[in-house]
Tab-separated table of N, CA and C in Angstrom:
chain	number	residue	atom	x	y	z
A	1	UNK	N	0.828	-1.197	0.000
A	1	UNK	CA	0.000	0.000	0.000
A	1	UNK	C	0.864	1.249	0.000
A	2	UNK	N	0.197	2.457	-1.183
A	2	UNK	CA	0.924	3.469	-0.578
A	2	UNK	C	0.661	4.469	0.147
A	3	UNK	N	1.516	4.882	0.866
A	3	UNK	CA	1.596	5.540	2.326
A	3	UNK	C	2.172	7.091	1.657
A	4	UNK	N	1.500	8.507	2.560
A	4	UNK	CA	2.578	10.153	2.285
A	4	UNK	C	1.082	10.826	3.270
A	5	UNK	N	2.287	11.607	3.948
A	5	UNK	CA	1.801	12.543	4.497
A	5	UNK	C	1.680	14.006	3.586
A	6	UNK	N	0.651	14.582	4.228
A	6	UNK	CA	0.853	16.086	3.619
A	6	UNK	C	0.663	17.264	4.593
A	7	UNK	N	-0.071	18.100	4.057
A	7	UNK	CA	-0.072	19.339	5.262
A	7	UNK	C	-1.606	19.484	4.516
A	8	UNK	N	-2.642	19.858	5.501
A	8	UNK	CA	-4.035	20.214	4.224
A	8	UNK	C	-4.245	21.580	4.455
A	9	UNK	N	-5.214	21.705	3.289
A	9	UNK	CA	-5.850	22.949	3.060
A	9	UNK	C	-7.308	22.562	3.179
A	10	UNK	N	-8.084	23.256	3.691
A	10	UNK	CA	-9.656	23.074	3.333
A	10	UNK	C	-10.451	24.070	2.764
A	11	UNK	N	-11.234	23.264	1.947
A	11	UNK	CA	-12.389	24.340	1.256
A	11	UNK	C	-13.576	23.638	1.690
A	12	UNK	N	-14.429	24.105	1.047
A	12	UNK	CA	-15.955	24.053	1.256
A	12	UNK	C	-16.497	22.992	0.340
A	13	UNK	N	-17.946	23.067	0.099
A	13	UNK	CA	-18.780	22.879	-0.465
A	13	UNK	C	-18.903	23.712	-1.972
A	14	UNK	N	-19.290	22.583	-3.527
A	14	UNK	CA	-19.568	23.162	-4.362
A	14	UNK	C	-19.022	23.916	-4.627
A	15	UNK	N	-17.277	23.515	-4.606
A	15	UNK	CA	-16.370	24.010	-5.303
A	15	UNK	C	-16.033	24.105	-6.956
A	16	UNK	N	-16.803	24.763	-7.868
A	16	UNK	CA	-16.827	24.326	-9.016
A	16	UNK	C	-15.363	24.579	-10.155
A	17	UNK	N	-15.419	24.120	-11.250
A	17	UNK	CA	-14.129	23.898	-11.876
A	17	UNK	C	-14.072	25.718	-12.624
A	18	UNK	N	-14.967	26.341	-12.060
A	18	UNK	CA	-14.782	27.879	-12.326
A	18	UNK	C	-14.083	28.435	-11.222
A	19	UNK	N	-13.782	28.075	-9.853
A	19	UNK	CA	-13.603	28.817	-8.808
A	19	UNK	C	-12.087	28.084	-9.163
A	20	UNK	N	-12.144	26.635	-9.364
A	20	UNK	CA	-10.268	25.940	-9.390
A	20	UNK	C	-9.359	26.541	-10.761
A	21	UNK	N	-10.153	26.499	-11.083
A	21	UNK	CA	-9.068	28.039	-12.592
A	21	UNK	C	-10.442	28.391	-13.723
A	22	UNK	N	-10.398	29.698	-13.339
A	22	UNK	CA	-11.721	30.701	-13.819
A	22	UNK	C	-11.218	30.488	-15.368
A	23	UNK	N	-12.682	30.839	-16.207
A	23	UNK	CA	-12.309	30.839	-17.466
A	23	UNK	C	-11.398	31.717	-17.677
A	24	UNK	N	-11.324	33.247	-17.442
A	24	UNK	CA	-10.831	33.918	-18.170
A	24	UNK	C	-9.307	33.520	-18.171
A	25	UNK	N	-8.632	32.486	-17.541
A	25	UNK	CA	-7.314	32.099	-17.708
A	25	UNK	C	-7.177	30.960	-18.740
A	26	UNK	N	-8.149	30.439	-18.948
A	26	UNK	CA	-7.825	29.137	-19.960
A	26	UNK	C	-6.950	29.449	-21.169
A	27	UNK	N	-6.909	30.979	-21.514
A	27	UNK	CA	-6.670	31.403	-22.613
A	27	UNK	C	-5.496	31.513	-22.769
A	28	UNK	N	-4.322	31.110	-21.520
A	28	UNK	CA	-3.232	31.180	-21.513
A	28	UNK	C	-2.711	29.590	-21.751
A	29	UNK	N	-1.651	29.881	-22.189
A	29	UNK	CA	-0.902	29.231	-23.186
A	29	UNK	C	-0.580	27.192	-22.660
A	30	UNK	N	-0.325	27.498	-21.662
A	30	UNK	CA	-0.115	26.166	-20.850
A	30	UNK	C	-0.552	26.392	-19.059
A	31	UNK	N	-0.638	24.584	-18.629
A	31	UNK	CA	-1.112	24.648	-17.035
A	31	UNK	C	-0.650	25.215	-16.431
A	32	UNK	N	1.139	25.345	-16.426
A	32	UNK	CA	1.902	25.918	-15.652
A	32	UNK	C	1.563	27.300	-15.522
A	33	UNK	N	1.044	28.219	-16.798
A	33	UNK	CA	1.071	29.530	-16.525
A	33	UNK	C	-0.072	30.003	-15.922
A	34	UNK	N	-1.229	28.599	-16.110
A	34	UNK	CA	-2.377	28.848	-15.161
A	34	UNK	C	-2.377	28.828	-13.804
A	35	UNK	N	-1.466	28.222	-13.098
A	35	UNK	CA	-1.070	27.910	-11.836
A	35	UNK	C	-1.187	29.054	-10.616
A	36	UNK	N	-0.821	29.941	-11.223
A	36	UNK	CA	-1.087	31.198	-10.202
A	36	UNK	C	-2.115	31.303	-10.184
A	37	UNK	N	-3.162	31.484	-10.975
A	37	UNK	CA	-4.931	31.714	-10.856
A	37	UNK	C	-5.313	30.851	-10.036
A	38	UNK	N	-5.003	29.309	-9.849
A	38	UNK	CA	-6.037	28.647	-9.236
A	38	UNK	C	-6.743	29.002	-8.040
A	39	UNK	N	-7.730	28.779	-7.884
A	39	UNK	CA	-8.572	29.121	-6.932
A	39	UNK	C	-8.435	30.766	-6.471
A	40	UNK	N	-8.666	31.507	-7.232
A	40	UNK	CA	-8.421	32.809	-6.945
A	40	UNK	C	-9.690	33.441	-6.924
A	41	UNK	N	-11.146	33.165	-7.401
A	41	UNK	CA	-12.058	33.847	-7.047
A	41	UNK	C	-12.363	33.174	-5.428
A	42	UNK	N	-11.783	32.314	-4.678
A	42	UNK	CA	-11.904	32.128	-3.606
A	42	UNK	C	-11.088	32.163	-2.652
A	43	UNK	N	-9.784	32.360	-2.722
A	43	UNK	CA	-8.504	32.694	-1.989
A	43	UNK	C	-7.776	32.831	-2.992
A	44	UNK	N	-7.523	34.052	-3.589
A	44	UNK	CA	-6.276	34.928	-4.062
A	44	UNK	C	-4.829	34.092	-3.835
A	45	UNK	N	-5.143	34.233	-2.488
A	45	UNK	CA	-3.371	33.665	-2.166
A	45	UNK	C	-3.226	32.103	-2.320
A	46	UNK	N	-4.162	31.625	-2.607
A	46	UNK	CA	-3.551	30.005	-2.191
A	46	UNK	C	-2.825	29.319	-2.971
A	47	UNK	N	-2.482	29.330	-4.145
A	47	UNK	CA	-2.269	28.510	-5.318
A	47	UNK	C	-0.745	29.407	-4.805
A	48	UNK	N	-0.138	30.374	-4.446
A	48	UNK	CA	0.990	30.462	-4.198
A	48	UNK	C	1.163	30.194	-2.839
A	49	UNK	N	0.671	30.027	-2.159
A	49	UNK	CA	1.053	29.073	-0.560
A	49	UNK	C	1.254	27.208	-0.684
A	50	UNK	N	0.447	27.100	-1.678
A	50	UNK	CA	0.517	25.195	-1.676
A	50	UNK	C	1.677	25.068	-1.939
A	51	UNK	N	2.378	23.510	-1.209
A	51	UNK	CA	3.569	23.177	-1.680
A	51	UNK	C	3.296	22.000	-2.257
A	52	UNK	N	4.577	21.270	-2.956
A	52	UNK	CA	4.218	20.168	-3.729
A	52	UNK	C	4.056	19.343	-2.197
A	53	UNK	N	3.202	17.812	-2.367
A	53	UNK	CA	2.870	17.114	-1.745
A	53	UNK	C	1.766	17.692	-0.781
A	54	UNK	N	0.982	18.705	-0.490
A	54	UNK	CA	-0.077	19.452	0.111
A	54	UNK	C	-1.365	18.428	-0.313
A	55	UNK	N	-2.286	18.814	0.642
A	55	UNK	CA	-3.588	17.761	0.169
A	55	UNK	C	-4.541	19.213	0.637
A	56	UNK	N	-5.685	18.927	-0.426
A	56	UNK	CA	-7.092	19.411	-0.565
A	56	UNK	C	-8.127	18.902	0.696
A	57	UNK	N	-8.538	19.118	1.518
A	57	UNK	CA	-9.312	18.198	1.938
A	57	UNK	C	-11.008	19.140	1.587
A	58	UNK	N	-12.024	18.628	1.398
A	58	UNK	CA	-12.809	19.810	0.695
A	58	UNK	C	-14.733	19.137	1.357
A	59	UNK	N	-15.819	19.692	0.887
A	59	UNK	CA	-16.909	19.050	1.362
A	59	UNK	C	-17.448	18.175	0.314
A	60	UNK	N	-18.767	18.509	0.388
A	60	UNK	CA	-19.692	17.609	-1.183
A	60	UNK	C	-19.393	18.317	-2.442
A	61	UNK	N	-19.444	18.009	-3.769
A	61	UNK	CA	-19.837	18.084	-4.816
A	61	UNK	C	-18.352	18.679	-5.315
A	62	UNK	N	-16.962	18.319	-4.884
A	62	UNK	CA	-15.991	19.215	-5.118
A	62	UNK	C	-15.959	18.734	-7.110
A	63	UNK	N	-15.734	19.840	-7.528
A	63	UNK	CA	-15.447	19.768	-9.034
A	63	UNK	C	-16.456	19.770	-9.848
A	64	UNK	N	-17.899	20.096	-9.516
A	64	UNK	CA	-19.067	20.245	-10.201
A	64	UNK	C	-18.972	22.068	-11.180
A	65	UNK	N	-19.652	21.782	-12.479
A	65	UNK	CA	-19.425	22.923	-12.742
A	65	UNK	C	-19.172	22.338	-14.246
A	66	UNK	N	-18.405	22.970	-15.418
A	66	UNK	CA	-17.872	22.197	-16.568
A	66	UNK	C	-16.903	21.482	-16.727
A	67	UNK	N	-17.010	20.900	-17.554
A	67	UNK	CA	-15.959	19.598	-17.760
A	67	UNK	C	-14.313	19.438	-18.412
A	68	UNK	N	-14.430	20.586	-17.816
A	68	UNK	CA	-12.716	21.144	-18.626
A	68	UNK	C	-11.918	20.673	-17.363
A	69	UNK	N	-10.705	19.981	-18.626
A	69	UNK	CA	-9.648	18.952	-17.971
A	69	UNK	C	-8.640	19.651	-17.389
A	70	UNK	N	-8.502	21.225	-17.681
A	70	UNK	CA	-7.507	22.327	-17.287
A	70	UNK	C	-7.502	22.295	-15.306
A	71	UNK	N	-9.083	21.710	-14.722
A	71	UNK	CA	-9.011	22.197	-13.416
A	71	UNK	C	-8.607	20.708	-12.564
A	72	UNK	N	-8.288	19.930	-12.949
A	72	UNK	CA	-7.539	18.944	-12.388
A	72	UNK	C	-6.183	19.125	-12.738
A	73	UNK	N	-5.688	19.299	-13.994
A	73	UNK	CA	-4.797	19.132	-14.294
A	73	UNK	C	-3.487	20.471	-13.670
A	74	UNK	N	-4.439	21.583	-13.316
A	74	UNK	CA	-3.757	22.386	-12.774
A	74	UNK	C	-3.614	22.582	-11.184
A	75	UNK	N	-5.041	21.263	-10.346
A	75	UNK	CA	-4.381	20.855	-9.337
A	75	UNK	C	-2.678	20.493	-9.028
A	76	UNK	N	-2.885	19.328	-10.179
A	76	UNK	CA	-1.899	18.669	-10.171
A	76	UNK	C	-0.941	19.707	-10.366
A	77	UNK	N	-0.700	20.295	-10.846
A	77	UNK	CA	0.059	21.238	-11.167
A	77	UNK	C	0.920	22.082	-10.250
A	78	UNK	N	-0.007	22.449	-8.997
A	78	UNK	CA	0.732	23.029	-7.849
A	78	UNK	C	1.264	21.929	-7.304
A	79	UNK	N	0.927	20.855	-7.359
A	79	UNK	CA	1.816	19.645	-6.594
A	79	UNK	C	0.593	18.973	-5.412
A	80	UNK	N	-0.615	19.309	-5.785
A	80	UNK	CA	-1.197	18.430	-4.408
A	80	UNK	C	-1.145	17.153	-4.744
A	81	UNK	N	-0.795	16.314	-3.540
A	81	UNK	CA	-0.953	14.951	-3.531
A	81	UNK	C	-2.491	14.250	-3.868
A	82	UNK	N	-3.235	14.887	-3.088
A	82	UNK	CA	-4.439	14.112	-3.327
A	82	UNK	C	-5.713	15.263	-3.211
A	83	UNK	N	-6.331	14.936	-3.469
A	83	UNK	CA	-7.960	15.667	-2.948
A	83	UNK	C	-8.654	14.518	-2.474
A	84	UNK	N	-8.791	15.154	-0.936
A	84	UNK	CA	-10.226	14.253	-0.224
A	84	UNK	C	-11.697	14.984	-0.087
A	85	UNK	N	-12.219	14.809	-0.502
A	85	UNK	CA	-13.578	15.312	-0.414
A	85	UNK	C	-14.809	14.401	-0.316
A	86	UNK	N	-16.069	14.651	0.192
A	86	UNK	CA	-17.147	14.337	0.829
A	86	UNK	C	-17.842	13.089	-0.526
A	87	UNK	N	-17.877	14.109	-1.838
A	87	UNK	CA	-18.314	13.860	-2.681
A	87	UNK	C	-17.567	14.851	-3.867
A	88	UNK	N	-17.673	13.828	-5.103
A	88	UNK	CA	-17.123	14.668	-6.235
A	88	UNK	C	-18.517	14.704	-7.212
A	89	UNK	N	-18.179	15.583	-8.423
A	89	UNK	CA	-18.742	15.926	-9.627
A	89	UNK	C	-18.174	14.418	-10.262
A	90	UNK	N	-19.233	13.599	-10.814
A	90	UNK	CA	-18.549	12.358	-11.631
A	90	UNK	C	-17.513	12.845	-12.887
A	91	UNK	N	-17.897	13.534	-13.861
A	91	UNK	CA	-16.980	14.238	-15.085
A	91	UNK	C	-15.812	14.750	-14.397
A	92	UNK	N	-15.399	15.618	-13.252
A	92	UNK	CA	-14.302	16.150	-12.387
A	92	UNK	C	-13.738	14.688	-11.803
A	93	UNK	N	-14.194	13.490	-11.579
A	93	UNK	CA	-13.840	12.985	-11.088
A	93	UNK	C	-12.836	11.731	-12.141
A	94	UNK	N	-13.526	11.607	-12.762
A	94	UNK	CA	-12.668	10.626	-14.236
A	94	UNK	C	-11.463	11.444	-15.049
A	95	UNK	N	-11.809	12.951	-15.013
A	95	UNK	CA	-11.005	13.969	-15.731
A	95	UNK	C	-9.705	13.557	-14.787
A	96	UNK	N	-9.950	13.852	-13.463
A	96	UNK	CA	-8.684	13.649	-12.454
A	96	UNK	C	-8.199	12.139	-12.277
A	97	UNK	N	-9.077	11.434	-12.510
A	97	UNK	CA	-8.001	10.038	-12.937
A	97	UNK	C	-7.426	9.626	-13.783
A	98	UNK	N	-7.892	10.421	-14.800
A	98	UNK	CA	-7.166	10.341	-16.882
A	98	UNK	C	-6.407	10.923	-16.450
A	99	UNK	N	-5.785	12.323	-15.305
A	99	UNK	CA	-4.677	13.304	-15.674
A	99	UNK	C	-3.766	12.547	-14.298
A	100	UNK	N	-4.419	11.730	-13.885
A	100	UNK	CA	-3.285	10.688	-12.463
A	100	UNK	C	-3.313	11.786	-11.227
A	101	UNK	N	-4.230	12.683	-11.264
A	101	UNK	CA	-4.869	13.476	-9.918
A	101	UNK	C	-5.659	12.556	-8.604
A	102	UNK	N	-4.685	12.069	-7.752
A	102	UNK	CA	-5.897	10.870	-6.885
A	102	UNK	C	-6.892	11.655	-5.867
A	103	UNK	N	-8.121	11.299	-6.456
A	103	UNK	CA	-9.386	11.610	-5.756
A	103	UNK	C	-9.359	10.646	-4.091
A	104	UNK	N	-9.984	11.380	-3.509
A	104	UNK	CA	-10.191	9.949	-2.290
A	104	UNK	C	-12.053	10.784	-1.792
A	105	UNK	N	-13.193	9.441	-1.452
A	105	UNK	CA	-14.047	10.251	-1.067
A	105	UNK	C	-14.151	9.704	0.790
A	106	UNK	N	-14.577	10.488	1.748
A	106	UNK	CA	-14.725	10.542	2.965
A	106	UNK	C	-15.086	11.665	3.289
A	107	UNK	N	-16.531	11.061	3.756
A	107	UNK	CA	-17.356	11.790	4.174
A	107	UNK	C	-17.448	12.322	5.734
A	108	UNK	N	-16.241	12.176	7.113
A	108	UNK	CA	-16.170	12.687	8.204
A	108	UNK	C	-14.870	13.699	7.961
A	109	UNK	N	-13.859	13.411	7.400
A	109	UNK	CA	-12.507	14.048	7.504
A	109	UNK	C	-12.729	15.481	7.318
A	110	UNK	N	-13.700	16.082	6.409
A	110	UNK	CA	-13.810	17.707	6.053
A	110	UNK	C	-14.491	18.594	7.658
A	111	UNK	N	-15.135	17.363	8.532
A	111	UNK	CA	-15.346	18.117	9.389
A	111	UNK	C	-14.706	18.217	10.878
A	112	UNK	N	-13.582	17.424	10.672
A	112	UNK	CA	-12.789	17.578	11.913
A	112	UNK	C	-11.372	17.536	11.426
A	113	UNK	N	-10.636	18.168	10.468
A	113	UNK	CA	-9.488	18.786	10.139
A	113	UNK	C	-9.633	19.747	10.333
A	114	UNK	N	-8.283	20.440	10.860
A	114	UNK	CA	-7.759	21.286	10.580
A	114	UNK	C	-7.027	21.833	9.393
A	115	UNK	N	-7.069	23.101	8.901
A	115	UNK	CA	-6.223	23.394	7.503
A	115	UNK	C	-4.771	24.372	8.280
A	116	UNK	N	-3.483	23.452	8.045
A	116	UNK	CA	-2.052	23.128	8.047
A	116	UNK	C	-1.945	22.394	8.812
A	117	UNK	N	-2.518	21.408	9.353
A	117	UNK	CA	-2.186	20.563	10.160
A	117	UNK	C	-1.832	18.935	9.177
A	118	UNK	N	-1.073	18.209	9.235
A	118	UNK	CA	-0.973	16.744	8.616
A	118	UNK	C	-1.374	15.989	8.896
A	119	UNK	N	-1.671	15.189	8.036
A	119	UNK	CA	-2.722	13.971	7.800
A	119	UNK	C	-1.515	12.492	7.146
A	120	UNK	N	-2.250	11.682	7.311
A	120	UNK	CA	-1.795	10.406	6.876
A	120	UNK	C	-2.631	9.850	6.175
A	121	UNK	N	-2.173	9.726	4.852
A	121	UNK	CA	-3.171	8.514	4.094
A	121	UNK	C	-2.335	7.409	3.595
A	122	UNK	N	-3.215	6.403	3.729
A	122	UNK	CA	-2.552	4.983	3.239
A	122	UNK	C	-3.946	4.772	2.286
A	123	UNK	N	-3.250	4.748	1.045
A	123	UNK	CA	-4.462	4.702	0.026
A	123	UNK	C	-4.653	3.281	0.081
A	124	UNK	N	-6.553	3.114	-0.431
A	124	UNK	CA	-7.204	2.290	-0.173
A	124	UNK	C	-7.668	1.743	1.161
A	125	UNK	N	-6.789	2.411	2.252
A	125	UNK	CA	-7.704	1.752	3.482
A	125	UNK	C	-7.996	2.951	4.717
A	126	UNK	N	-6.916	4.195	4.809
A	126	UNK	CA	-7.538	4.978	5.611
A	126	UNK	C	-6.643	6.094	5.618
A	127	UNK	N	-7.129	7.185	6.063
A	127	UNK	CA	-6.379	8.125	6.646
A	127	UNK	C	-6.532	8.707	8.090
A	128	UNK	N	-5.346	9.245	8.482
A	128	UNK	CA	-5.327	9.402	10.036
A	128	UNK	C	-5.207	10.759	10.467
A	129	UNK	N	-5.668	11.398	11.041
A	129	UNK	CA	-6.140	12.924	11.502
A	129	UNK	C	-5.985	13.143	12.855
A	130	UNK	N	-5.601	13.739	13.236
A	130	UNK	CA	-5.028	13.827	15.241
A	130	UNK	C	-5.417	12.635	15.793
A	131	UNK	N	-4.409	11.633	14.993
A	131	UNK	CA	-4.944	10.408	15.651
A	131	UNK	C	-5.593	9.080	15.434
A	132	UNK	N	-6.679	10.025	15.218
A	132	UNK	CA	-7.777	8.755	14.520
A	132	UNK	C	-8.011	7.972	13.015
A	133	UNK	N	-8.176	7.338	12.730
A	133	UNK	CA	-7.874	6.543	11.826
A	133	UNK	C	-9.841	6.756	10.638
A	134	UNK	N	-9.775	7.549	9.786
A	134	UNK	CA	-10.971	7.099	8.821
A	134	UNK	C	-10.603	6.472	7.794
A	135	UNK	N	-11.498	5.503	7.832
A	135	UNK	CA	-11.139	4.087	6.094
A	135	UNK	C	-11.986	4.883	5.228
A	136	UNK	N	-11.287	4.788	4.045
A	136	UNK	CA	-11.603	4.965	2.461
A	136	UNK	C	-11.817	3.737	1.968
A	137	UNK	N	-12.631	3.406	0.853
A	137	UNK	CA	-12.420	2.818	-0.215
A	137	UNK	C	-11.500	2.821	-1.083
A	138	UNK	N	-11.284	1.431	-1.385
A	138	UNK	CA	-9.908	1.591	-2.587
A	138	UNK	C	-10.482	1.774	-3.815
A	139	UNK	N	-10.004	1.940	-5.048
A	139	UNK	CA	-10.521	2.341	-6.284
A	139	UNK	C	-10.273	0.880	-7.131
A	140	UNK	N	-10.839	0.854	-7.810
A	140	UNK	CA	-10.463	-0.296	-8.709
A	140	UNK	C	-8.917	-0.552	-9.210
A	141	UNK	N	-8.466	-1.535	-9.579
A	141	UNK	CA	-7.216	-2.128	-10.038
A	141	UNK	C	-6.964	-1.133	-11.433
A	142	UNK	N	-7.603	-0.973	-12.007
A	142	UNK	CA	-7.270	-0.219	-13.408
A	142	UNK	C	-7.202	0.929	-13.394
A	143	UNK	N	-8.053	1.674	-12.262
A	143	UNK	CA	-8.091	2.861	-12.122
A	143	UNK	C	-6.459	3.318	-11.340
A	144	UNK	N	-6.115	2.830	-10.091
A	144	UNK	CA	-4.884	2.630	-9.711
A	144	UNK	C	-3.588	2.450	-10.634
A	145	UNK	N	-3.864	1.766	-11.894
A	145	UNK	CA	-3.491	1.405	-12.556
A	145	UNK	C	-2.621	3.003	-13.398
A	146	UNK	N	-3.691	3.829	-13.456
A	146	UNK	CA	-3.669	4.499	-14.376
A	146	UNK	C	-2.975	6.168	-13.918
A	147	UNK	N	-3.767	6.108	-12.210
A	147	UNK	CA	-3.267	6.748	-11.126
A	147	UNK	C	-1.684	6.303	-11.292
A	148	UNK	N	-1.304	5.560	-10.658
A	148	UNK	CA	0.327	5.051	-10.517
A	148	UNK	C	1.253	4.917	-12.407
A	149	UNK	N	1.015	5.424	-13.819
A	149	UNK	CA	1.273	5.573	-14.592
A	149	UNK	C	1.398	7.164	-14.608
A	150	UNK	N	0.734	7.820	-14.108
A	150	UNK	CA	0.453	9.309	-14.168
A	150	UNK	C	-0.595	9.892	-14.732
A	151	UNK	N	-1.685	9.122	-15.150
A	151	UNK	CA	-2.772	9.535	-16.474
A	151	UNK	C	-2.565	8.563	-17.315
A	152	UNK	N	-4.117	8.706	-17.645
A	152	UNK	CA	-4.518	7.846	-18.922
A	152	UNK	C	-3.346	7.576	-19.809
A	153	UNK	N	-3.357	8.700	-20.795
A	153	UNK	CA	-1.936	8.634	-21.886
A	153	UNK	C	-0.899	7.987	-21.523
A	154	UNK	N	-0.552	7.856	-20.073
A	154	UNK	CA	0.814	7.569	-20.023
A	154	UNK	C	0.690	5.755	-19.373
A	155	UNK	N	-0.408	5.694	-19.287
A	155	UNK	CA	-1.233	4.405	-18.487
A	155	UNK	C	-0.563	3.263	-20.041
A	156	UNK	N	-1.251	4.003	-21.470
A	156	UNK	CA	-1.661	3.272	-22.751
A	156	UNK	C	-0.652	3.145	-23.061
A	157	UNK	N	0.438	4.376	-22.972
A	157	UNK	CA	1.350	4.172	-23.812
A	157	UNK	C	2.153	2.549	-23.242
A	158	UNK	N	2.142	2.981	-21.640
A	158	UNK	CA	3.080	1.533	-21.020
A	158	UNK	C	2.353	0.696	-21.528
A	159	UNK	N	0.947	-0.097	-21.542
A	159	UNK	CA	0.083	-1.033	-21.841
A	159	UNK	C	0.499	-1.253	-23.052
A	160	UNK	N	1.024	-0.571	-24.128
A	160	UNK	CA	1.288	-0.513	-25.210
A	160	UNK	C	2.480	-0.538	-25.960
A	161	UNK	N	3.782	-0.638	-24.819
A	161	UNK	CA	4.709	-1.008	-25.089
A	161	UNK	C	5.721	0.180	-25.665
A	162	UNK	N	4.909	1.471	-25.565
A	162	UNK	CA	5.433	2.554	-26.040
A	162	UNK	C	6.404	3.347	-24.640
A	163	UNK	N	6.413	3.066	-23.495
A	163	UNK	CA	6.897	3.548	-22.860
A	163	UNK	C	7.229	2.491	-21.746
A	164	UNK	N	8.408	2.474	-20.902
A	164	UNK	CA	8.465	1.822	-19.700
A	164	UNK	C	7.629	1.868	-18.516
């Protein structure tokens, strides 16, 4: 199993893929240069406070909104390890497993974290919070699959003999 700590951040509820990078940035050239916008109609500062390995921890419906692959992919982008949230948007949620963004859902953790405090997850069976231990579900074998390749593309190419 794999095991990483992070440091979290928390958001809310009905976080949509407009608030995780607003349209008016799509128009720039690549993720990286989107990176500063993220989440800026809701904290300005955050997308320059996250460090790589940081976790999301968030409420219901995180990633509802349109189906543009730019707002996972520019998670990934600041370096969060994972997003835990209550509940996802299904389209936000496949987008972030094609781009190797690991979703986790748990429905107690958003309400008794703290945001900078660290967490422990051991994917597929739980994470640990001052202490206490909440179990997740594991994701399917293929999906993991595709997670631990980095994204879809890079899932096919190995399956395919095009890459190691």
């Amino acid at each position: 199993m794999e095991k990483f700590t992070g440091k979290v951040w928390v958001l809310g509820d009905d976080i949509d893929t407009d608030i995780i990078i607003p349209t008016e940035y799509l128009a720039l050239k690549t993720v990286e240069d989107m990176k500063p916008y993220a989440f800026s109609p809701l904290r300005p500062e955050l997308a320059g406070q996250i460090q790589p390995g940081d976790i999301i921890v968030a409420g219901k419906n995180f990633g509802c909104g349109s189906s543009r692959e730019q707002a996972p992919e520019v998670i990934k982008a600041l370096g969060i390890r994972a997003v835990i949230a209550k509940s996802y948007a299904r389209i936000f949620f496949r987008n972030s497993i094609n781009n190797g963004l690991l979703l986790i859902e748990n429905e107690d953790l958003r309400d008794v974290v703290t945001e900078g405090e660290t967490i422990d997850v051991t994917v597929g069976e739980s994470v640990t919070c001052k202490g206490k231990s909440y179990e997740i579900s594991s994701l399917p074998e293929n999906l993991l699959d595709i997670l631990n390749a980095g994204g879809l593309v890079k899932a096919m190419r190995k399956l395919n003999g095009l890459e190691d």
